[in-house]
Coordinates of C-alpha atoms in Angstrom, one line a residue:
M1359 CA 149.2 161.7 -112.0
T1360 CA 146.0 160.3 -110.4
T1361 CA 145.1 163.8 -109.2
L1362 CA 145.0 165.2 -112.8
P1363 CA 141.6 165.4 -114.5
P1364 CA 141.4 162.9 -117.4
E1365 CA 140.4 165.8 -119.7
L1366 CA 143.8 167.4 -119.1
I1367 CA 145.7 164.2 -119.5
L1368 CA 143.9 163.6 -122.8
D1369 CA 144.7 167.0 -124.1
I1370 CA 148.4 166.5 -123.2
L1371 CA 148.6 163.1 -124.9
L1372 CA 146.9 164.4 -128.1
R1373 CA 149.7 167.0 -128.4
L1374 CA 152.6 164.5 -128.0
P1375 CA 154.5 163.2 -131.1
P1376 CA 154.1 159.5 -131.8
K1377 CA 157.6 158.6 -130.4
D1378 CA 156.7 160.1 -127.0
L1379 CA 153.4 158.2 -127.1
I1380 CA 155.2 155.0 -127.7
R1381 CA 157.3 155.7 -124.5
S1382 CA 154.1 156.5 -122.7
L1383 CA 152.8 153.0 -123.2
C1384 CA 155.0 152.0 -120.3
V1385 CA 153.3 154.3 -117.8
S1386 CA 150.5 151.9 -116.9
K1387 CA 148.2 149.3 -118.2
A1388 CA 145.4 151.9 -118.4
W1389 CA 147.6 154.2 -120.5
Y1390 CA 148.7 151.3 -122.7
A1391 CA 145.0 150.4 -123.4
F1392 CA 144.1 154.0 -123.9
I1393 CA 146.8 154.9 -126.4
H1394 CA 146.0 151.6 -128.3
D1395 CA 142.3 152.6 -128.5
Q1396 CA 141.3 153.3 -132.1
R1397 CA 139.3 156.4 -131.1
F1398 CA 142.5 157.9 -129.6
I1399 CA 144.5 157.0 -132.6
N1400 CA 142.0 158.7 -134.9
A1401 CA 141.8 161.8 -132.7
H1402 CA 145.6 162.1 -132.6
L1403 CA 145.8 161.7 -136.4
L1404 CA 143.1 164.4 -136.9
R1405 CA 145.0 166.8 -134.7
S1406 CA 148.3 166.2 -136.6
T1407 CA 146.5 166.8 -139.9
E1408 CA 144.8 170.0 -138.7
T1409 CA 148.0 171.5 -137.3
N1410 CA 149.8 170.8 -140.5
S1411 CA 152.6 169.1 -138.5
L1412 CA 154.6 166.9 -140.8
T1413 CA 158.0 165.3 -141.5
I1414 CA 159.7 165.5 -144.8
L1415 CA 161.3 162.2 -145.8
I1416 CA 164.4 162.7 -147.9
T1417 CA 166.1 159.9 -149.9
S1418 CA 169.6 161.1 -150.7
Y1419 CA 171.7 159.3 -153.2
Q1420 CA 174.9 159.6 -155.3
R1421 CA 174.6 159.9 -159.0
R1422 CA 176.4 156.7 -159.8
S1423 CA 175.7 154.7 -156.7
P1424 CA 173.0 152.0 -156.7
P1425 CA 170.2 152.1 -154.1
P1426 CA 169.6 151.6 -151.3
S1427 CA 170.6 155.2 -150.4
D1428 CA 170.6 157.3 -147.2
L1429 CA 167.4 158.3 -145.6
F1430 CA 166.8 161.6 -143.7
S1431 CA 163.9 163.1 -141.9
L1432 CA 163.2 166.8 -141.6
P1433 CA 160.5 167.8 -139.0
F1434 CA 158.6 170.7 -140.6
S1435 CA 156.0 173.1 -139.5
D1436 CA 153.9 175.6 -141.4
N1437 CA 156.0 178.4 -143.1
N1438 CA 159.3 177.1 -141.7
T1439 CA 162.3 178.7 -143.4
S1440 CA 165.0 176.5 -141.8
G1441 CA 165.3 173.0 -140.5
I1442 CA 167.7 170.3 -139.4
A1443 CA 167.6 167.0 -141.3
V1444 CA 168.8 164.0 -139.3
K1445 CA 169.7 160.5 -140.6
A1446 CA 166.6 158.3 -140.2
E1447 CA 166.4 154.7 -139.3
K1448 CA 165.6 152.5 -142.2
P1449 CA 162.6 150.2 -141.9
F1450 CA 164.7 147.0 -142.0
K1451 CA 167.9 145.7 -140.4
F1452 CA 168.9 144.3 -143.8
P1453 CA 168.6 147.4 -145.9
D1454 CA 169.9 145.8 -149.0
A1455 CA 166.7 143.9 -149.4
Y1456 CA 164.6 147.0 -149.7
D1457 CA 165.0 149.8 -152.2
L1458 CA 163.6 152.9 -150.5
L1459 CA 163.4 154.7 -153.8
R1460 CA 160.4 152.5 -154.4
L1461 CA 157.9 153.7 -151.9
S1462 CA 154.4 155.0 -152.4
A1463 CA 154.4 158.5 -153.9
H1464 CA 152.7 159.9 -150.9
S1465 CA 151.9 158.6 -147.4
V1466 CA 148.4 157.9 -146.2
H1467 CA 147.8 158.7 -142.6
G1468 CA 151.5 158.4 -142.0
L1469 CA 151.9 155.1 -143.8
F1470 CA 154.0 154.2 -146.8
C1471 CA 154.1 151.2 -149.0
I1472 CA 157.6 150.0 -149.6
H1473 CA 158.9 147.0 -151.6
S1474 CA 162.2 145.5 -152.6
K1475 CA 163.7 146.2 -156.0
D1476 CA 163.4 142.5 -156.9
E1477 CA 159.7 142.5 -155.9
R1478 CA 160.2 139.7 -153.4
Y1479 CA 159.2 141.7 -150.3
M1480 CA 156.5 144.2 -149.6
A1481 CA 155.3 146.0 -146.4
L1482 CA 153.3 148.9 -145.0
W1483 CA 155.6 151.1 -143.0
N1484 CA 155.0 153.8 -140.4
P1485 CA 158.2 155.8 -140.0
S1486 CA 156.8 157.8 -137.0
I1487 CA 156.8 154.7 -134.7
Q1488 CA 159.0 152.4 -136.8
K1489 CA 156.2 149.8 -137.2
L1490 CA 155.6 147.7 -140.3
K1491 CA 153.3 145.1 -141.6
K1492 CA 154.7 142.7 -144.1
I1493 CA 152.1 141.8 -146.8
P1494 CA 151.8 139.1 -149.4
L1495 CA 152.8 139.7 -153.0
P1496 CA 150.1 140.0 -155.7
T1497 CA 150.1 137.3 -158.5
F1498 CA 150.1 139.0 -161.9
G1499 CA 151.2 135.8 -163.7
N1500 CA 153.8 136.0 -166.4
R1501 CA 155.0 139.5 -166.6
K1502 CA 158.1 141.4 -167.8
R1503 CA 157.4 144.7 -166.2
Y1504 CA 157.3 145.6 -162.5
P1505 CA 153.9 146.6 -161.1
L1506 CA 153.1 150.2 -160.0
Y1507 CA 151.6 150.6 -156.6
G1508 CA 149.5 153.2 -154.9
L1509 CA 148.3 153.3 -151.2
G1510 CA 144.9 154.6 -150.1
Y1511 CA 142.3 154.5 -147.4
D1512 CA 138.7 153.3 -147.8
S1513 CA 136.8 155.3 -145.3
V1514 CA 133.5 153.5 -146.0
N1515 CA 135.0 150.2 -144.8
D1516 CA 137.7 151.7 -142.6
D1517 CA 140.4 149.8 -144.5
Y1518 CA 143.8 150.6 -145.9
K1519 CA 144.1 149.4 -149.4
L1520 CA 147.0 149.0 -151.9
V1521 CA 146.4 149.1 -155.6
G1522 CA 148.8 147.2 -157.9
M1523 CA 148.8 147.7 -161.7
V1524 CA 150.8 146.1 -164.5
V1525 CA 150.4 146.5 -168.3
D1526 CA 149.4 143.4 -170.2
S1527 CA 149.9 142.8 -173.9
V1528 CA 147.5 140.3 -175.4
Y1529 CA 147.5 139.1 -179.1
N1530 CA 144.3 139.9 -180.8
N1531 CA 143.4 137.4 -183.6
N1532 CA 140.8 139.8 -185.2
T1533 CA 143.4 142.5 -185.8
N1534 CA 146.5 140.3 -186.0
G1535 CA 148.2 142.6 -183.5
F1536 CA 148.7 143.1 -179.8
S1537 CA 146.3 145.0 -177.6
R1538 CA 147.3 146.4 -174.3
S1539 CA 145.4 146.8 -171.0
V1540 CA 146.2 147.5 -167.3
Q1541 CA 145.7 144.5 -165.0
V1542 CA 144.6 145.8 -161.5
Q1543 CA 144.6 144.1 -158.2
I1544 CA 143.6 145.5 -154.7
Y1545 CA 145.1 144.5 -151.4
S1546 CA 143.0 144.9 -148.2
L1547 CA 144.8 145.3 -144.9
K1548 CA 141.7 144.0 -143.1
S1549 CA 141.6 140.7 -145.0
N1550 CA 145.4 140.6 -145.6
S1551 CA 144.7 139.4 -149.2
W1552 CA 144.7 140.5 -152.8
K1553 CA 141.9 140.3 -155.4
K1554 CA 141.6 141.0 -159.1
I1555 CA 139.2 143.6 -160.4
Q1556 CA 138.2 144.9 -163.8
N1557 CA 141.1 146.0 -166.0
A1558 CA 141.8 149.7 -166.4
L1559 CA 142.6 151.9 -169.4
L1560 CA 146.2 152.5 -170.5
F1561 CA 148.7 154.6 -168.6
S1562 CA 149.9 157.8 -170.2
S1563 CA 153.4 157.9 -171.6
I1564 CA 153.8 161.7 -171.2
S1565 CA 155.1 161.5 -167.6
S1566 CA 158.8 160.8 -167.2
G1567 CA 159.8 157.9 -165.1
R1568 CA 157.3 155.6 -163.3
T1569 CA 153.8 157.1 -163.4
P1570 CA 152.6 157.7 -159.8
I1571 CA 149.3 156.5 -158.5
M1572 CA 148.0 159.2 -156.1
F1573 CA 145.3 158.9 -153.4
C1574 CA 142.7 161.7 -153.0
N1575 CA 139.1 161.8 -151.8
G1576 CA 138.7 158.1 -151.3
A1577 CA 140.0 157.2 -154.8
M1578 CA 143.3 156.4 -156.6
S1579 CA 144.2 158.6 -159.5
W1580 CA 146.7 158.3 -162.4
L1581 CA 147.4 159.7 -165.8
M1582 CA 146.2 157.7 -168.8
V1583 CA 145.5 157.8 -172.5
N1584 CA 142.1 157.3 -173.9
N1585 CA 142.2 156.7 -177.7
E1586 CA 138.4 157.1 -178.0
V1587 CA 138.4 160.7 -176.8
D1588 CA 138.6 163.3 -179.5
G1589 CA 141.1 166.2 -179.0
N1590 CA 142.6 165.9 -175.6
R1591 CA 143.3 162.2 -175.3
H1592 CA 145.3 162.6 -172.0
M1593 CA 143.0 162.2 -169.0
I1594 CA 143.0 161.3 -165.4
Q1595 CA 141.6 158.0 -164.5
T1596 CA 140.4 157.2 -160.9
L1597 CA 139.4 154.1 -159.0
N1598 CA 137.1 154.5 -156.1
L1599 CA 138.4 152.2 -153.3
A1600 CA 135.0 151.5 -151.8
S1601 CA 132.9 150.8 -154.9
E1602 CA 135.9 149.7 -157.1
K1603 CA 134.4 151.7 -159.9
Y1604 CA 136.5 153.6 -162.5
C1605 CA 135.9 157.2 -163.6
Q1606 CA 137.7 159.6 -165.9
F1607 CA 138.4 163.4 -165.6
P1608 CA 139.6 165.5 -168.5
F1609 CA 142.6 167.8 -168.2
P1610 CA 141.8 171.5 -167.6
L1611 CA 142.8 172.2 -171.3
V1612 CA 144.4 170.5 -174.2
L1613 CA 148.0 170.2 -173.0
I1614 CA 151.0 169.6 -175.2
S1615 CA 154.0 168.9 -173.0
D1616 CA 157.0 166.6 -172.7
Y1617 CA 156.4 166.3 -168.9
I1618 CA 153.1 166.2 -167.0
S1619 CA 152.9 164.9 -163.4
L1620 CA 150.0 164.2 -161.1
E1621 CA 150.3 165.3 -157.5
V1622 CA 148.1 165.9 -154.4
L1623 CA 148.4 169.4 -152.9
G1624 CA 146.3 170.7 -150.0
G1625 CA 144.0 167.6 -150.2
C1626 CA 143.3 168.3 -153.9
L1627 CA 144.4 166.7 -157.2
C1628 CA 147.2 168.8 -158.7
L1629 CA 148.5 168.7 -162.3
C1630 CA 152.1 170.0 -162.9
V1631 CA 152.8 170.9 -166.5
Y1632 CA 156.4 171.5 -167.7
D1633 CA 157.5 172.7 -171.1
P1634 CA 160.6 174.5 -172.5
T1635 CA 159.2 177.9 -171.6
G1636 CA 158.3 177.3 -168.0
Y1637 CA 155.8 175.4 -165.9
A1638 CA 152.3 175.7 -164.5
V1639 CA 150.4 174.1 -161.6
W1640 CA 146.7 173.4 -161.9
I1641 CA 144.5 172.3 -158.9
M1642 CA 141.1 170.6 -158.9
K1643 CA 139.4 172.5 -156.1
E1644 CA 136.3 170.3 -156.1
Y1645 CA 137.0 166.7 -156.7
G1646 CA 135.5 165.3 -159.8
V1647 CA 134.2 168.6 -161.1
T1648 CA 136.0 169.5 -164.3
E1649 CA 135.0 173.2 -164.1
S1650 CA 136.8 173.5 -160.7
W1651 CA 140.2 173.2 -162.4
T1652 CA 142.1 176.4 -161.3
L1653 CA 145.5 177.6 -162.3
L1654 CA 147.3 177.9 -159.0
Y1655 CA 150.4 179.5 -160.4
S1656 CA 152.6 179.6 -163.6
L1657 CA 156.2 180.7 -164.0
E1658 CA 158.3 181.4 -167.1
N1659 CA 161.8 180.2 -166.9
E1660 CA 163.1 183.8 -166.8
A1661 CA 161.1 184.5 -163.6
V1662 CA 162.6 181.6 -161.7
P1663 CA 165.6 182.6 -159.7
S1664 CA 168.9 180.8 -160.0
G1665 CA 169.1 177.7 -157.8
V1666 CA 165.4 176.7 -158.0
G1667 CA 166.3 174.5 -160.9
D1668 CA 164.2 172.5 -163.4
F1669 CA 161.0 170.6 -162.6
P1670 CA 160.3 172.0 -159.1
K1671 CA 157.8 169.7 -157.5
P1672 CA 155.1 171.2 -155.2
L1673 CA 155.1 169.4 -151.9
V1674 CA 153.0 171.2 -149.3
L1675 CA 150.4 174.0 -149.3
S1676 CA 150.6 176.2 -146.3
K1677 CA 147.7 176.3 -143.9
N1678 CA 146.6 179.7 -145.1
G1679 CA 146.8 178.6 -148.7
E1680 CA 149.1 181.4 -149.7
M1681 CA 152.5 179.6 -149.9
V1682 CA 153.6 176.4 -151.6
L1683 CA 156.7 174.5 -150.5
I1684 CA 158.5 173.2 -153.6
H1685 CA 161.5 170.9 -154.0
N1686 CA 163.7 170.7 -157.1
G1687 CA 166.0 167.7 -156.2
R1688 CA 168.6 169.9 -154.6
G1689 CA 166.8 172.1 -152.1
F1690 CA 163.5 173.5 -150.7
F1691 CA 161.8 176.8 -151.5
W1692 CA 158.6 178.6 -150.4
Y1693 CA 156.8 180.2 -153.2
D1694 CA 154.5 183.1 -152.3
L1695 CA 151.4 182.9 -154.5
R1696 CA 150.3 186.4 -153.8
N1697 CA 153.7 188.2 -154.1
K1698 CA 155.1 185.8 -156.6
S1699 CA 158.4 185.5 -154.8
F1700 CA 160.7 182.7 -153.6
K1701 CA 162.3 182.2 -150.2
K1702 CA 164.9 179.5 -149.8
V1703 CA 164.6 177.1 -146.9
Q1704 CA 167.9 176.5 -145.2
V1705 CA 168.3 172.8 -144.4
S1706 CA 171.3 171.9 -142.2
C1707 CA 172.7 168.5 -142.7
P1708 CA 176.3 167.9 -144.0
L1709 CA 175.6 164.3 -145.0
L1710 CA 172.9 165.2 -147.6
T1711 CA 174.1 164.8 -151.2
Q1712 CA 173.0 167.1 -154.0
L1713 CA 170.5 164.6 -155.5
Q1714 CA 167.4 163.9 -153.5
K1715 CA 163.9 162.5 -153.7
T1716 CA 161.3 163.7 -151.2
T1717 CA 157.9 163.0 -149.8
F1718 CA 156.3 163.8 -146.5
Y1719 CA 154.1 162.3 -143.8
V1720 CA 152.1 163.3 -140.8
G1721 CA 152.9 161.7 -137.4
S1722 CA 150.4 158.9 -136.6
L1723 CA 150.0 155.8 -134.5
C1724 CA 148.6 153.7 -137.4
L1725 CA 149.9 150.1 -137.4
L1726 CA 150.3 150.3 -133.6
D1727 CA 149.9 146.5 -133.3
G1728 CA 150.1 144.5 -130.1
D1729 CA 147.9 142.5 -127.8
P1730 CA 145.4 144.6 -125.9
V1731 CA 145.9 144.9 -122.1
I1732 CA 142.7 144.3 -120.1
A1733 CA 142.8 146.9 -117.3
E1734 CA 140.7 146.6 -114.2
R1735 CA 137.4 148.4 -114.7
G1736 CA 137.6 150.6 -111.7
T1737 CA 136.6 154.3 -111.4
S1738 CA 139.8 155.4 -113.3
Y1739 CA 139.1 153.1 -116.2
R1740 CA 135.5 154.4 -116.5
Q1741 CA 136.7 158.0 -116.7
W1742 CA 139.1 157.1 -119.6
D1743 CA 136.2 155.3 -121.4
L1744 CA 134.0 158.3 -120.9
M1745 CA 136.7 160.5 -122.5
L1746 CA 137.1 158.2 -125.4
S1747 CA 133.3 158.3 -126.0
K1748 CA 133.5 162.1 -126.2
L1749 CA 136.2 161.6 -128.9
D1750 CA 133.7 159.7 -130.9
L1751 CA 131.3 162.6 -130.8
A1752 CA 134.1 165.2 -131.6
T1753 CA 135.4 163.3 -134.7

């Protein structure tokens, strides 16, 4: 190995999946220190993102069985039409303590936020390398509703942050009634602590289930209701993780629907609108610019082939932007935006039940904790350090 140029070794290591890099930590002290270097971790994450290499995480459950349920991983590349799902290792040896149905709606740099159904335990989890960081619980005081959580990344301060929200009802003496607001707290991984910030406006009730808090472009976003807005009261509210300032974006048009969900697709905010006649997916191509809302695709119920089912959720946009991978709770389908056609993805796994919840993540080395190994600063070490300096310039 000493005869190989460091540039070649670097290129090989950047192409390895996280599990192989974990094994490579045992090669030498120099490799251990190199793989732990934040510059290498960032470069590896950038390559994983650019190649659209991801793993779909499938939570499979029986209709009448309580969680926790089985967890499966499905390695997936761009435009795959088949795959093999394997049973994945759960993040804890005592799985009954954690309800995996309660994880952050999307991963951020390969990380998820998970918490127990009784709200007694919480952690950040990287399934690629099976590393986690237990975090303290927020203190919302006396509350009857469980908080909603969303995970994001503050690039200004290079910090992973978790946003927790809970709806408060306060009696107003002036109106002799109750007013409602959303109490918000932010957790910082750097400081390992929570802090309260200004309350937010109300969540929207038009989404079924628990309203997700999505991360996009350095901010958390969620659906809300603004009673002071004429006409289209339903809007998207955002919280910038660096400035901790709120902002509101209107919907692309006045929408009347029983089911509207907020997603992130291809790095852009995405609005999924379902009604009895069909469904439509809108995408905000330029973050924060209302005029950039674009109808990505719409389908009437009659145009959807049998098996695709109701409420198909868009998961992934292909690298060329011409295909969307969707999931309907039972299976996966590619939808061709140009030809307006469906292609079923064949997933092989006899243990999967019919009911599923899915999300995805990119392979990363985030949360690769451990004491740094101080290698001898010989010629070999200086060559590694030079290569890491070049990564700084490239990223």
